[in-house]
GROMACS .gro file of C-alpha atoms in nm:
model
  505
    1MET     CA    1   1.027   2.550  -1.878
    2SER     CA    2   0.791   2.431  -1.583
    3PHE     CA    3   0.550   2.161  -1.659
    4LYS     CA    4   0.188   2.281  -1.700
    5PRO     CA    5  -0.073   1.987  -1.711
    6HIS     CA    6  -0.349   1.970  -1.963
    7GLY     CA    7  -0.592   1.818  -1.724
    8LYS     CA    8  -0.720   1.530  -1.942
    9HIS     CA    9  -0.801   1.171  -1.861
   10LEU     CA   10  -0.614   0.906  -2.053
   11ILE     CA   11  -0.848   0.648  -2.201
   12ALA     CA   12  -0.696   0.365  -2.409
   13GLY     CA   13  -0.412   0.588  -2.565
   14ALA     CA   14  -0.620   0.902  -2.618
   15TRP     CA   15  -0.627   1.212  -2.384
   16VAL     CA   16  -0.989   1.286  -2.325
   17ALA     CA   17  -1.143   1.620  -2.161
   18GLY     CA   18  -1.440   1.613  -1.935
   19ASP     CA   19  -1.748   1.842  -1.935
   20THR     CA   20  -1.648   1.989  -1.572
   21THR     CA   21  -1.323   2.050  -1.397
   22PHE     CA   22  -1.187   2.067  -1.051
   23GLU     CA   23  -0.894   2.285  -0.924
   24SER     CA   24  -0.605   2.119  -0.758
   25SER     CA   25  -0.505   2.234  -0.407
   26PRO     CA   26  -0.110   2.253  -0.399
   27ALA     CA   27   0.088   2.314  -0.108
   28THR     CA   28   0.295   2.563  -0.309
   29GLY     CA   29   0.281   2.700  -0.655
   30PRO     CA   30   0.003   2.732  -0.900
   31ALA     CA   31  -0.313   2.553  -0.908
   32HIS     CA   32  -0.427   2.378  -1.207
   33HIS     CA   33  -0.767   2.259  -1.345
   34PHE     CA   34  -0.836   1.891  -1.428
   35SER     CA   35  -1.123   1.715  -1.584
   36VAL     CA   36  -1.368   1.537  -1.344
   37GLY     CA   37  -1.409   1.178  -1.387
   38THR     CA   38  -1.749   1.017  -1.466
   39PRO     CA   39  -1.920   0.665  -1.471
   40GLU     CA   40  -1.929   0.709  -1.851
   41LEU     CA   41  -1.540   0.747  -1.882
   42VAL     CA   42  -1.523   0.445  -1.645
   43GLU     CA   43  -1.730   0.244  -1.895
   44ARG     CA   44  -1.514   0.353  -2.188
   45ALA     CA   45  -1.192   0.262  -2.014
   46VAL     CA   46  -1.305  -0.077  -1.877
   47GLU     CA   47  -1.442  -0.187  -2.211
   48ALA     CA   48  -1.108  -0.087  -2.372
   49ALA     CA   49  -0.937  -0.277  -2.108
   50GLU     CA   50  -1.143  -0.590  -2.169
   51GLY     CA   51  -1.084  -0.549  -2.545
   52ALA     CA   52  -0.707  -0.555  -2.472
   53PHE     CA   53  -0.710  -0.841  -2.227
   54GLU     CA   54  -0.685  -1.137  -2.468
   55ALA     CA   55  -0.395  -0.994  -2.679
   56TYR     CA   56  -0.202  -0.870  -2.355
   57ALA     CA   57  -0.259  -1.186  -2.180
   58ALA     CA   58  -0.108  -1.370  -2.482
   59THR     CA   59   0.216  -1.179  -2.478
   60THR     CA   60   0.525  -1.357  -2.364
   61SER     CA   61   0.686  -1.289  -2.023
   62GLU     CA   62   0.978  -1.128  -2.212
   63ALA     CA   63   0.752  -0.883  -2.400
   64ARG     CA   64   0.581  -0.779  -2.055
   65ALA     CA   65   0.917  -0.752  -1.893
   66ALA     CA   66   1.040  -0.519  -2.170
   67PHE     CA   67   0.716  -0.319  -2.136
   68LEU     CA   68   0.787  -0.277  -1.753
   69ASP     CA   69   1.155  -0.184  -1.825
   70ALA     CA   70   1.021   0.086  -2.083
   71ILE     CA   71   0.777   0.242  -1.829
   72ALA     CA   72   1.057   0.268  -1.572
   73GLU     CA   73   1.279   0.447  -1.835
   74GLU     CA   74   0.997   0.676  -1.941
   75ILE     CA   75   0.926   0.789  -1.583
   76ASP     CA   76   1.293   0.844  -1.522
   77THR     CA   77   1.311   1.048  -1.839
   78ARG     CA   78   1.045   1.285  -1.682
   79GLY     CA   79   1.194   1.270  -1.345
   80ALA     CA   80   1.264   1.655  -1.312
   81ALA     CA   81   0.907   1.736  -1.416
   82ILE     CA   82   0.773   1.479  -1.179
   83THR     CA   83   0.965   1.620  -0.885
   84GLU     CA   84   0.867   1.968  -0.956
   85ILE     CA   85   0.485   1.930  -0.966
   86GLY     CA   86   0.494   1.644  -0.718
   87THR     CA   87   0.657   1.887  -0.464
   88GLN     CA   88   0.416   2.143  -0.523
   89GLU     CA   89   0.115   1.945  -0.496
   90THR     CA   90   0.215   1.744  -0.185
   91GLY     CA   91   0.442   1.944   0.006
   92LEU     CA   92   0.682   1.653   0.018
   93PRO     CA   93   1.044   1.754  -0.006
   94THR     CA   94   1.241   1.701  -0.315
   95ALA     CA   95   1.476   1.422  -0.166
   96ARG     CA   96   1.146   1.233  -0.069
   97LEU     CA   97   0.991   1.257  -0.421
   98GLU     CA   98   1.327   1.152  -0.597
   99GLY     CA   99   1.362   0.862  -0.360
  100GLU     CA  100   1.014   0.750  -0.404
  101ARG     CA  101   1.059   0.777  -0.788
  102GLY     CA  102   1.346   0.537  -0.755
  103ARG     CA  103   1.140   0.297  -0.561
  104THR     CA  104   0.859   0.325  -0.831
  105VAL     CA  105   1.085   0.231  -1.117
  106GLY     CA  106   1.266  -0.020  -0.899
  107GLN     CA  107   0.932  -0.187  -0.856
  108MET     CA  108   0.873  -0.200  -1.225
  109ARG     CA  109   1.234  -0.340  -1.288
  110LEU     CA  110   1.187  -0.596  -1.007
  111PHE     CA  111   0.864  -0.723  -1.153
  112ALA     CA  112   1.034  -0.744  -1.508
  113ALA     CA  113   1.322  -0.957  -1.351
  114HIS     CA  114   1.068  -1.168  -1.166
  115ILE     CA  115   0.855  -1.264  -1.465
  116ARG     CA  116   1.151  -1.324  -1.670
  117LYS     CA  117   1.249  -1.605  -1.422
  118GLY     CA  118   0.900  -1.770  -1.465
  119ASP     CA  119   0.871  -1.874  -1.112
  120TYR     CA  120   0.561  -1.671  -1.052
  121LEU     CA  121   0.386  -1.923  -1.297
  122ASP     CA  122   0.403  -2.188  -1.005
  123ARG     CA  123   0.385  -2.453  -1.269
  124ARG     CA  124   0.280  -2.822  -1.177
  125HIS     CA  125   0.301  -3.125  -1.417
  126ASP     CA  126   0.170  -3.469  -1.348
  127ALA     CA  127   0.262  -3.698  -1.636
  128ALA     CA  128   0.005  -3.931  -1.773
  129LEU     CA  129  -0.007  -4.285  -1.620
  130PRO     CA  130  -0.222  -4.474  -1.891
  131ASP     CA  131  -0.117  -4.813  -1.732
  132ARG     CA  132  -0.206  -4.729  -1.389
  133ALA     CA  133  -0.447  -4.957  -1.195
  134PRO     CA  134  -0.725  -4.951  -1.126
  135ALA     CA  135  -0.776  -4.641  -1.337
  136PRO     CA  136  -0.530  -4.462  -1.556
  137ARG     CA  137  -0.416  -4.110  -1.480
  138PRO     CA  138  -0.455  -3.835  -1.746
  139GLU     CA  139  -0.176  -3.586  -1.800
  140LEU     CA  140  -0.214  -3.271  -1.589
  141VAL     CA  141  -0.047  -2.925  -1.623
  142MET     CA  142  -0.124  -2.631  -1.374
  143VAL     CA  143  -0.024  -2.275  -1.450
  144GLN     CA  144  -0.117  -1.946  -1.312
  145ARG     CA  145  -0.306  -1.715  -1.563
  146PRO     CA  146  -0.399  -1.354  -1.564
  147ILE     CA  147  -0.765  -1.286  -1.411
  148GLY     CA  148  -0.867  -0.987  -1.650
  149PRO     CA  149  -0.894  -0.611  -1.613
  150VAL     CA  150  -0.771  -0.459  -1.271
  151ALA     CA  151  -0.890  -0.145  -1.110
  152VAL     CA  152  -0.627   0.047  -0.910
  153PHE     CA  153  -0.706   0.346  -0.666
  154GLY     CA  154  -0.412   0.598  -0.626
  155ALA     CA  155  -0.305   0.659  -0.269
  156SER     CA  156  -0.283   1.009  -0.114
  157ASN     CA  157   0.054   0.952   0.080
  158PHE     CA  158   0.242   0.798  -0.186
  159PRO     CA  159   0.198   1.003  -0.515
  160LEU     CA  160   0.438   0.773  -0.711
  161ALA     CA  161   0.493   0.439  -0.538
  162PHE     CA  162   0.130   0.351  -0.450
  163SER     CA  163  -0.048   0.556  -0.722
  164VAL     CA  164  -0.061   0.552  -1.111
  165ALA     CA  165   0.251   0.342  -1.170
  166GLY     CA  166   0.279   0.210  -0.819
  167GLY     CA  167   0.303  -0.134  -0.695
  168ASP     CA  168  -0.058  -0.249  -0.766
  169THR     CA  169  -0.024  -0.138  -1.138
  170ALA     CA  170   0.332  -0.290  -1.173
  171ALA     CA  171   0.202  -0.640  -1.036
  172ALA     CA  172  -0.107  -0.636  -1.244
  173LEU     CA  173   0.079  -0.541  -1.582
  174ALA     CA  174   0.338  -0.810  -1.499
  175ALA     CA  175   0.067  -1.061  -1.456
  176GLY     CA  176  -0.087  -0.983  -1.785
  177CYS     CA  177  -0.383  -0.774  -1.665
  178PRO     CA  178  -0.482  -0.443  -1.837
  179VAL     CA  179  -0.522  -0.157  -1.565
  180VAL     CA  180  -0.745   0.118  -1.516
  181VAL     CA  181  -0.645   0.372  -1.245
  182LYS     CA  182  -0.855   0.610  -1.072
  183GLY     CA  183  -0.623   0.886  -0.989
  184HIS     CA  184  -0.615   1.069  -0.663
  185SER     CA  185  -0.720   1.438  -0.657
  186ALA     CA  186  -0.446   1.527  -0.415
  187HIS     CA  187  -0.184   1.500  -0.689
  188PRO     CA  188  -0.350   1.494  -1.018
  189GLY     CA  189  -0.069   1.680  -1.210
  190THR     CA  190   0.186   1.408  -1.076
  191GLY     CA  191  -0.054   1.141  -1.196
  192GLU     CA  192  -0.091   1.293  -1.541
  193ILE     CA  193   0.295   1.300  -1.603
  194VAL     CA  194   0.319   0.928  -1.499
  195ALA     CA  195   0.018   0.832  -1.723
  196GLU     CA  196   0.198   1.004  -2.001
  197ALA     CA  197   0.498   0.788  -1.921
  198ILE     CA  198   0.305   0.473  -1.944
  199LYS     CA  199   0.136   0.583  -2.272
  200ALA     CA  200   0.480   0.632  -2.418
  201ALA     CA  201   0.587   0.288  -2.313
  202VAL     CA  202   0.269   0.127  -2.443
  203GLU     CA  203   0.332   0.281  -2.790
  204ARG     CA  204   0.697   0.216  -2.779
  205CYS     CA  205   0.631  -0.153  -2.707
  206GLY     CA  206   0.352  -0.190  -2.937
  207MET     CA  207   0.114  -0.292  -2.662
  208PRO     CA  208  -0.259  -0.273  -2.695
  209ALA     CA  209  -0.393   0.081  -2.631
  210GLY     CA  210  -0.650  -0.024  -2.380
  211VAL     CA  211  -0.392  -0.193  -2.158
  212PHE     CA  212  -0.371   0.122  -1.951
  213SER     CA  213  -0.619   0.410  -1.865
  214MET     CA  214  -0.638   0.665  -1.602
  215ILE     CA  215  -0.945   0.862  -1.486
  216GLN     CA  216  -0.883   1.169  -1.287
  217GLY     CA  217  -1.077   1.240  -0.970
  218GLY     CA  218  -1.449   1.259  -0.938
  219ASP     CA  219  -1.706   1.196  -0.665
  220ARG     CA  220  -1.770   0.862  -0.516
  221LYS     CA  221  -1.982   0.756  -0.819
  222VAL     CA  222  -1.662   0.705  -1.016
  223GLY     CA  223  -1.491   0.470  -0.758
  224GLN     CA  224  -1.838   0.288  -0.728
  225ALA     CA  225  -1.885   0.239  -1.102
  226LEU     CA  226  -1.517   0.109  -1.128
  227VAL     CA  227  -1.542  -0.154  -0.855
  228GLN     CA  228  -1.893  -0.248  -0.971
  229HIS     CA  229  -1.830  -0.271  -1.339
  230PRO     CA  230  -1.877  -0.648  -1.435
  231LEU     CA  231  -1.562  -0.667  -1.645
  232ILE     CA  232  -1.329  -0.561  -1.358
  233LYS     CA  233  -1.200  -0.872  -1.193
  234ALA     CA  234  -0.994  -0.743  -0.893
  235VAL     CA  235  -0.931  -0.416  -0.722
  236GLY     CA  236  -0.613  -0.267  -0.560
  237PHE     CA  237  -0.656   0.003  -0.304
  238THR     CA  238  -0.463   0.189  -0.049
  239GLY     CA  239  -0.631   0.438   0.178
  240SER     CA  240  -0.860   0.479   0.479
  241LEU     CA  241  -1.048   0.219   0.654
  242ALA     CA  242  -1.374   0.372   0.597
  243GLY     CA  243  -1.319   0.419   0.217
  244GLY     CA  244  -1.163   0.087   0.172
  245ARG     CA  245  -1.440  -0.104   0.369
  246ALA     CA  246  -1.710   0.081   0.162
  247LEU     CA  247  -1.562  -0.029  -0.168
  248PHE     CA  248  -1.478  -0.384  -0.022
  249ASP     CA  249  -1.856  -0.424   0.055
  250LEU     CA  250  -1.951  -0.304  -0.305
  251CYS     CA  251  -1.723  -0.588  -0.442
  252ALA     CA  252  -1.858  -0.849  -0.217
  253GLN     CA  253  -2.228  -0.754  -0.309
  254ARG     CA  254  -2.178  -0.762  -0.684
  255PRO     CA  255  -2.357  -1.042  -0.873
  256GLU     CA  256  -2.002  -1.173  -0.944
  257PRO     CA  257  -1.809  -1.092  -0.619
  258ILE     CA  258  -1.447  -1.010  -0.678
  259PRO     CA  259  -1.151  -0.977  -0.463
  260PHE     CA  260  -1.072  -0.623  -0.304
  261PHE     CA  261  -0.703  -0.605  -0.201
  262GLY     CA  262  -0.725  -0.298   0.033
  263GLU     CA  263  -0.439  -0.188   0.249
  264LEU     CA  264  -0.596   0.020   0.502
  265GLY     CA  265  -0.325   0.122   0.747
  266SER     CA  266  -0.258   0.038   1.119
  267VAL     CA  267  -0.099   0.167   1.444
  268ASN     CA  268   0.205  -0.057   1.418
  269PRO     CA  269   0.273  -0.110   1.776
  270MET     CA  270   0.618  -0.151   1.922
  271PHE     CA  271   0.695  -0.364   2.231
  272ILE     CA  272   0.990  -0.261   2.428
  273LEU     CA  273   1.107  -0.546   2.647
  274SER     CA  274   1.260  -0.491   2.986
  275GLN     CA  275   1.626  -0.570   2.913
  276ALA     CA  276   1.627  -0.347   2.599
  277ALA     CA  277   1.452  -0.067   2.786
  278LYS     CA  278   1.726  -0.089   3.064
  279ALA     CA  279   2.014  -0.090   2.818
  280ARG     CA  280   1.889   0.146   2.534
  281ALA     CA  281   1.580   0.345   2.659
  282GLU     CA  282   1.705   0.683   2.533
  283GLU     CA  283   1.822   0.548   2.208
  284ILE     CA  284   1.505   0.363   2.131
  285GLY     CA  285   1.321   0.678   2.231
  286LYS     CA  286   1.507   0.897   2.003
  287GLY     CA  287   1.481   0.646   1.710
  288TRP     CA  288   1.101   0.623   1.765
  289ALA     CA  289   1.062   1.003   1.746
  290GLY     CA  290   1.250   1.004   1.405
  291SER     CA  291   1.032   0.723   1.276
  292LEU     CA  292   0.716   0.873   1.422
  293THR     CA  293   0.773   1.223   1.234
  294MET     CA  294   0.921   1.085   0.912
  295GLY     CA  295   0.721   1.250   0.642
  296ALA     CA  296   0.504   1.414   0.883
  297GLY     CA  297   0.387   1.090   1.010
  298GLN     CA  298   0.195   1.005   0.681
  299PHE     CA  299   0.318   0.646   0.635
  300CYS     CA  300   0.076   0.354   0.677
  301THR     CA  301   0.359   0.179   0.860
  302ASN     CA  302   0.398   0.487   1.114
  303PRO     CA  303   0.459   0.324   1.468
  304GLY     CA  304   0.193   0.504   1.663
  305ILE     CA  305   0.189   0.296   1.992
  306ALA     CA  306   0.485   0.193   2.220
  307VAL     CA  307   0.433  -0.048   2.492
  308ILE     CA  308   0.682  -0.072   2.773
  309GLN     CA  309   0.675  -0.178   3.132
  310ASP     CA  310   0.624   0.094   3.368
  311GLY     CA  311   0.924   0.229   3.588
  312ALA     CA  312   1.241   0.423   3.575
  313ASP     CA  313   1.326   0.294   3.234
  314ALA     CA  314   0.999   0.386   3.086
  315ASP     CA  315   1.052   0.731   3.235
  316ARG     CA  316   1.379   0.756   3.050
  317PHE     CA  317   1.219   0.624   2.717
  318VAL     CA  318   0.934   0.893   2.738
  319ALA     CA  319   1.175   1.172   2.835
  320ALA     CA  320   1.407   1.095   2.543
  321THR     CA  321   1.111   1.058   2.292
  322ALA     CA  322   0.962   1.390   2.418
  323GLU     CA  323   1.306   1.575   2.393
  324ALA     CA  324   1.356   1.456   2.036
  325LEU     CA  325   1.001   1.544   1.932
  326ASN     CA  326   1.039   1.895   2.070
  327ASP     CA  327   1.317   1.970   1.834
  328VAL     CA  328   1.093   1.868   1.527
  329ALA     CA  329   0.927   2.171   1.360
  330ALA     CA  330   0.575   2.151   1.210
  331GLN     CA  331   0.556   1.991   0.875
  332THR     CA  332   0.343   2.044   0.570
  333MET     CA  333   0.075   1.749   0.526
  334LEU     CA  334  -0.029   1.612   0.202
  335THR     CA  335  -0.366   1.786   0.186
  336ASP     CA  336  -0.573   2.018   0.373
  337GLY     CA  337  -0.823   1.732   0.461
  338ILE     CA  338  -0.537   1.507   0.601
  339ALA     CA  339  -0.421   1.807   0.810
  340ARG     CA  340  -0.789   1.849   0.959
  341ALA     CA  341  -0.822   1.492   1.023
  342TYR     CA  342  -0.498   1.479   1.218
  343CYS     CA  343  -0.602   1.779   1.440
  344GLU     CA  344  -0.943   1.596   1.497
  345GLY     CA  345  -0.755   1.274   1.586
  346ARG     CA  346  -0.511   1.469   1.832
  347GLU     CA  347  -0.806   1.649   1.984
  348ARG     CA  348  -0.993   1.310   2.021
  349ILE     CA  349  -0.682   1.171   2.206
  350SER     CA  350  -0.629   1.490   2.422
  351SER     CA  351  -0.986   1.506   2.550
  352ASP     CA  352  -0.963   1.149   2.662
  353ALA     CA  353  -0.949   1.147   3.056
  354SER     CA  354  -0.743   0.818   3.059
  355VAL     CA  355  -0.448   0.995   2.846
  356ARG     CA  356  -0.183   1.223   2.985
  357PRO     CA  357  -0.035   1.472   2.741
  358VAL     CA  358   0.347   1.479   2.706
  359VAL     CA  359   0.413   1.684   2.416
  360VAL     CA  360   0.140   1.896   2.250
  361ALA     CA  361   0.213   2.177   2.010
  362ASP     CA  362  -0.007   2.381   1.800
  363SER     CA  363  -0.077   2.282   1.440
  364GLU     CA  364  -0.184   2.557   1.202
  365GLY     CA  365  -0.346   2.524   0.851
  366ARG     CA  366  -0.180   2.239   0.652
  367ASN     CA  367   0.116   2.213   0.908
  368ALA     CA  368   0.126   1.935   1.163
  369ALA     CA  369   0.339   1.955   1.483
  370PRO     CA  370   0.431   1.622   1.675
  371ALA     CA  371   0.238   1.502   1.974
  372LEU     CA  372   0.313   1.248   2.254
  373TYR     CA  373   0.061   1.094   2.523
  374GLU     CA  374   0.079   0.815   2.755
  375THR     CA  375  -0.170   0.597   2.934
  376THR     CA  376  -0.174   0.282   3.133
  377ALA     CA  377  -0.222  -0.064   3.002
  378ALA     CA  378  -0.547  -0.104   3.195
  379GLU     CA  379  -0.695   0.212   3.040
  380PHE     CA  380  -0.579   0.114   2.705
  381LEU     CA  381  -0.722  -0.221   2.722
  382ALA     CA  382  -1.060  -0.076   2.831
  383ASN     CA  383  -1.079   0.181   2.562
  384GLN     CA  384  -1.093   0.070   2.212
  385ALA     CA  385  -1.070   0.433   2.079
  386LEU     CA  386  -0.704   0.444   2.195
  387HIS     CA  387  -0.644   0.161   1.946
  388GLU     CA  388  -0.739   0.362   1.638
  389GLU     CA  389  -0.492   0.509   1.403
  390VAL     CA  390  -0.414   0.893   1.403
  391PHE     CA  391  -0.268   0.958   1.055
  392GLY     CA  392   0.018   1.188   1.138
  393PRO     CA  393   0.317   1.240   1.387
  394LEU     CA  394   0.130   1.126   1.702
  395GLY     CA  395   0.262   0.866   1.942
  396LEU     CA  396   0.101   0.693   2.245
  397VAL     CA  397   0.303   0.526   2.520
  398VAL     CA  398   0.122   0.236   2.693
  399ARG     CA  399   0.265   0.161   3.028
  400ALA     CA  400   0.206  -0.191   3.153
  401THR     CA  401   0.253  -0.321   3.504
  402SER     CA  402   0.410  -0.656   3.414
  403ALA     CA  403   0.507  -0.891   3.137
  404ASP     CA  404   0.173  -1.066   3.171
  405GLU     CA  405   0.002  -0.732   3.087
  406VAL     CA  406   0.230  -0.688   2.791
  407GLU     CA  407   0.116  -1.014   2.667
  408THR     CA  408  -0.260  -0.934   2.727
  409ILE     CA  409  -0.203  -0.616   2.512
  410ALA     CA  410  -0.044  -0.813   2.226
  411ARG     CA  411  -0.334  -1.073   2.236
  412GLY     CA  412  -0.591  -0.789   2.222
  413LEU     CA  413  -0.454  -0.612   1.911
  414GLU     CA  414  -0.640  -0.597   1.592
  415GLY     CA  415  -0.473  -0.684   1.268
  416GLN     CA  416  -0.155  -0.471   1.189
  417LEU     CA  417   0.082  -0.408   0.894
  418THR     CA  418   0.376  -0.443   1.130
  419VAL     CA  419   0.467  -0.509   1.486
  420THR     CA  420   0.799  -0.452   1.625
  421LEU     CA  421   1.005  -0.598   1.924
  422HIS     CA  422   1.287  -0.413   2.084
  423ILE     CA  423   1.503  -0.667   2.270
  424ASP     CA  424   1.840  -0.745   2.417
  425ALA     CA  425   1.981  -1.097   2.488
  426GLY     CA  426   1.826  -1.117   2.829
  427ASP     CA  427   1.472  -1.072   2.669
  428MET     CA  428   1.505  -1.383   2.446
  429ASP     CA  429   1.254  -1.589   2.657
  430ALA     CA  430   0.997  -1.309   2.686
  431ALA     CA  431   1.028  -1.244   2.296
  432ARG     CA  432   0.989  -1.604   2.213
  433ALA     CA  433   0.657  -1.611   2.408
  434LEU     CA  434   0.541  -1.302   2.225
  435ARG     CA  435   0.652  -1.415   1.871
  436PRO     CA  436   0.374  -1.659   1.797
  437ILE     CA  437   0.126  -1.408   1.932
  438LEU     CA  438   0.243  -1.136   1.716
  439GLU     CA  439   0.286  -1.305   1.401
  440ARG     CA  440  -0.089  -1.364   1.413
  441LYS     CA  441  -0.148  -1.007   1.420
  442ALA     CA  442   0.077  -0.860   1.143
  443GLY     CA  443   0.223  -0.920   0.806
  444ARG     CA  444   0.564  -0.799   0.915
  445VAL     CA  445   0.740  -0.868   1.248
  446LEU     CA  446   1.051  -0.649   1.303
  447VAL     CA  447   1.321  -0.678   1.577
  448ASN     CA  448   1.527  -0.369   1.690
  449GLY     CA  449   1.424  -0.152   1.412
  450PHE     CA  450   1.153   0.082   1.300
  451PRO     CA  451   0.879  -0.020   1.043
  452THR     CA  452   0.874   0.317   0.839
  453GLY     CA  453   1.103   0.174   0.582
  454VAL     CA  454   0.934  -0.092   0.341
  455GLU     CA  455   1.193  -0.255   0.139
  456VAL     CA  456   1.083  -0.350  -0.215
  457ALA     CA  457   1.213  -0.708  -0.230
  458ASP     CA  458   1.094  -1.063  -0.290
  459SER     CA  459   1.045  -1.133   0.075
  460MET     CA  460   0.853  -0.832   0.175
  461VAL     CA  461   0.501  -0.848   0.308
  462HIS     CA  462   0.296  -0.539   0.314
  463GLY     CA  463  -0.043  -0.642   0.452
  464GLY     CA  464  -0.188  -0.816   0.741
  465PRO     CA  465  -0.503  -0.933   0.917
  466TYR     CA  466  -0.802  -0.706   0.902
  467PRO     CA  467  -0.842  -0.408   0.935
  468ALA     CA  468  -0.482  -0.354   0.833
  469SER     CA  469  -0.594  -0.509   0.495
  470THR     CA  470  -0.899  -0.682   0.356
  471ASN     CA  471  -0.704  -1.012   0.260
  472PHE     CA  472  -0.456  -1.136   0.505
  473GLY     CA  473  -0.308  -1.380   0.259
  474ALA     CA  474  -0.196  -1.092   0.008
  475THR     CA  475   0.083  -0.829   0.000
  476SER     CA  476   0.095  -0.495  -0.191
  477VAL     CA  477   0.469  -0.487  -0.184
  478GLY     CA  478   0.711  -0.749  -0.306
  479THR     CA  479   0.688  -1.005  -0.595
  480LEU     CA  480   0.431  -1.214  -0.413
  481SER     CA  481   0.193  -0.933  -0.490
  482ILE     CA  482   0.158  -1.065  -0.839
  483ARG     CA  483  -0.035  -1.347  -0.709
  484ARG     CA  484  -0.336  -1.132  -0.649
  485PHE     CA  485  -0.393  -1.096  -1.018
  486LEU     CA  486  -0.351  -1.453  -1.119
  487ARG     CA  487  -0.552  -1.775  -1.079
  488PRO     CA  488  -0.444  -2.130  -1.131
  489VAL     CA  489  -0.587  -2.330  -1.431
  490CYS     CA  490  -0.537  -2.702  -1.470
  491TYR     CA  491  -0.502  -2.836  -1.833
  492GLN     CA  492  -0.593  -3.201  -1.867
  493ASN     CA  493  -0.465  -3.399  -2.178
  494VAL     CA  494  -0.405  -3.072  -2.354
  495PRO     CA  495  -0.146  -3.081  -2.636
  496ALA     CA  496   0.154  -2.893  -2.571
  497GLU     CA  497   0.098  -2.673  -2.857
  498LEU     CA  498  -0.228  -2.560  -2.714
  499LEU     CA  499  -0.095  -2.466  -2.370
  500PRO     CA  500  -0.030  -2.105  -2.293
  501GLU     CA  501   0.318  -1.973  -2.292
  502GLY     CA  502   0.528  -2.092  -2.004
  503ALA     CA  503   0.311  -2.372  -1.897
  504LEU     CA  504   0.575  -2.634  -1.948
  505ALA     CA  505   0.910  -2.540  -1.821
   0.00000   0.00000   0.00000
């Protein structure tokens, strides 16, 4: 039997209907009605989160790890239903949804293992020195502690891994912080099933009901009420630069400013150095086309710009990319709005006199066809509009006249999530010169690969200097992301029996 959503919000363990509803807009299959979120529902959810905080923060790392494992199990139990409605709502293929579900439960289990180790507490202990001259030293113990209720905004392009039970939620729950999620209206049914899985895990593990709530879509007042609520202590967000910046400003303007951890996307430039271009121009071009069109280009790490020195090797690279793109059919985008924005962005690039079209195909309705353009380094450096992200399968080749011009482009970049170097052995000196420039521009530097795969692992950094993200010292993927929802507390001369769990190794 097919899953049919009931369309309610989850507030502290109870399904709550709203006064008004909105209709989903699936790529295929039936539409469903969902309750519209309101500031009043935000108030109830946040109050419940605050009410649950002290008890949840006092749980042991083992208890929270078991809770995270239970969430993963409950999500997998509902796997078939999640895939069914997820493919309908988003248009993403079954294999993509199943892979993303694997990543989502993998994140939960990764954080469970991480907090069991205890390293995330970053414990420091300075023993008392009562006989030290000229003044004695007290005993000092430092440990990371959870900050309080956290708001999480679901992302449009990842209905599982960056949404209701995504990385932000996993990190906050692992840290000991209750979570209030604002679900994304692009995939409300998927969000409902995942919230159902978390509810089941809460009950199974005996956690406070207020540890998790989800409010379905609504107008901007819902998001504003959430980030401005005085009991919310941090925000996790994945989305557009405009939307993220507006919420970031609201967080900064509060009477008590709070951190806004926004991942806002980037153009993720690739630099193809001369010897790599000479040896592998066609191979790199075909690989770029595959990365550029993966998931209809709807990845925040989509490599939208390729920088290469002009000449015959650049010609071969562009020709191979164009040939590969011409073989890619139009793909369904996540929402009608995203499809319209892609067409508008492509039109903006096409109408620029400094840009030459290489591959342009018609996109109709919710479908997006790939596009490829090229320009000179001089034009690129003079035109900031060419640096802006077009969310979808669109690539821009920037032809430079020299290695110095390549370096000038690198120095002029805004903050990025990723930058990529394609190099061969003969490029090592040029790459060595570029590496310190590029590491100041991005959170992840790749060599001879493509950035559209974000490995969920301890070492991963998914963030970067603004405007890629709003906090250059944070990541939204990997175990380091738990640090966003912790703060250090120093305990001076506090008896061991009064210290929080785990403060002393």
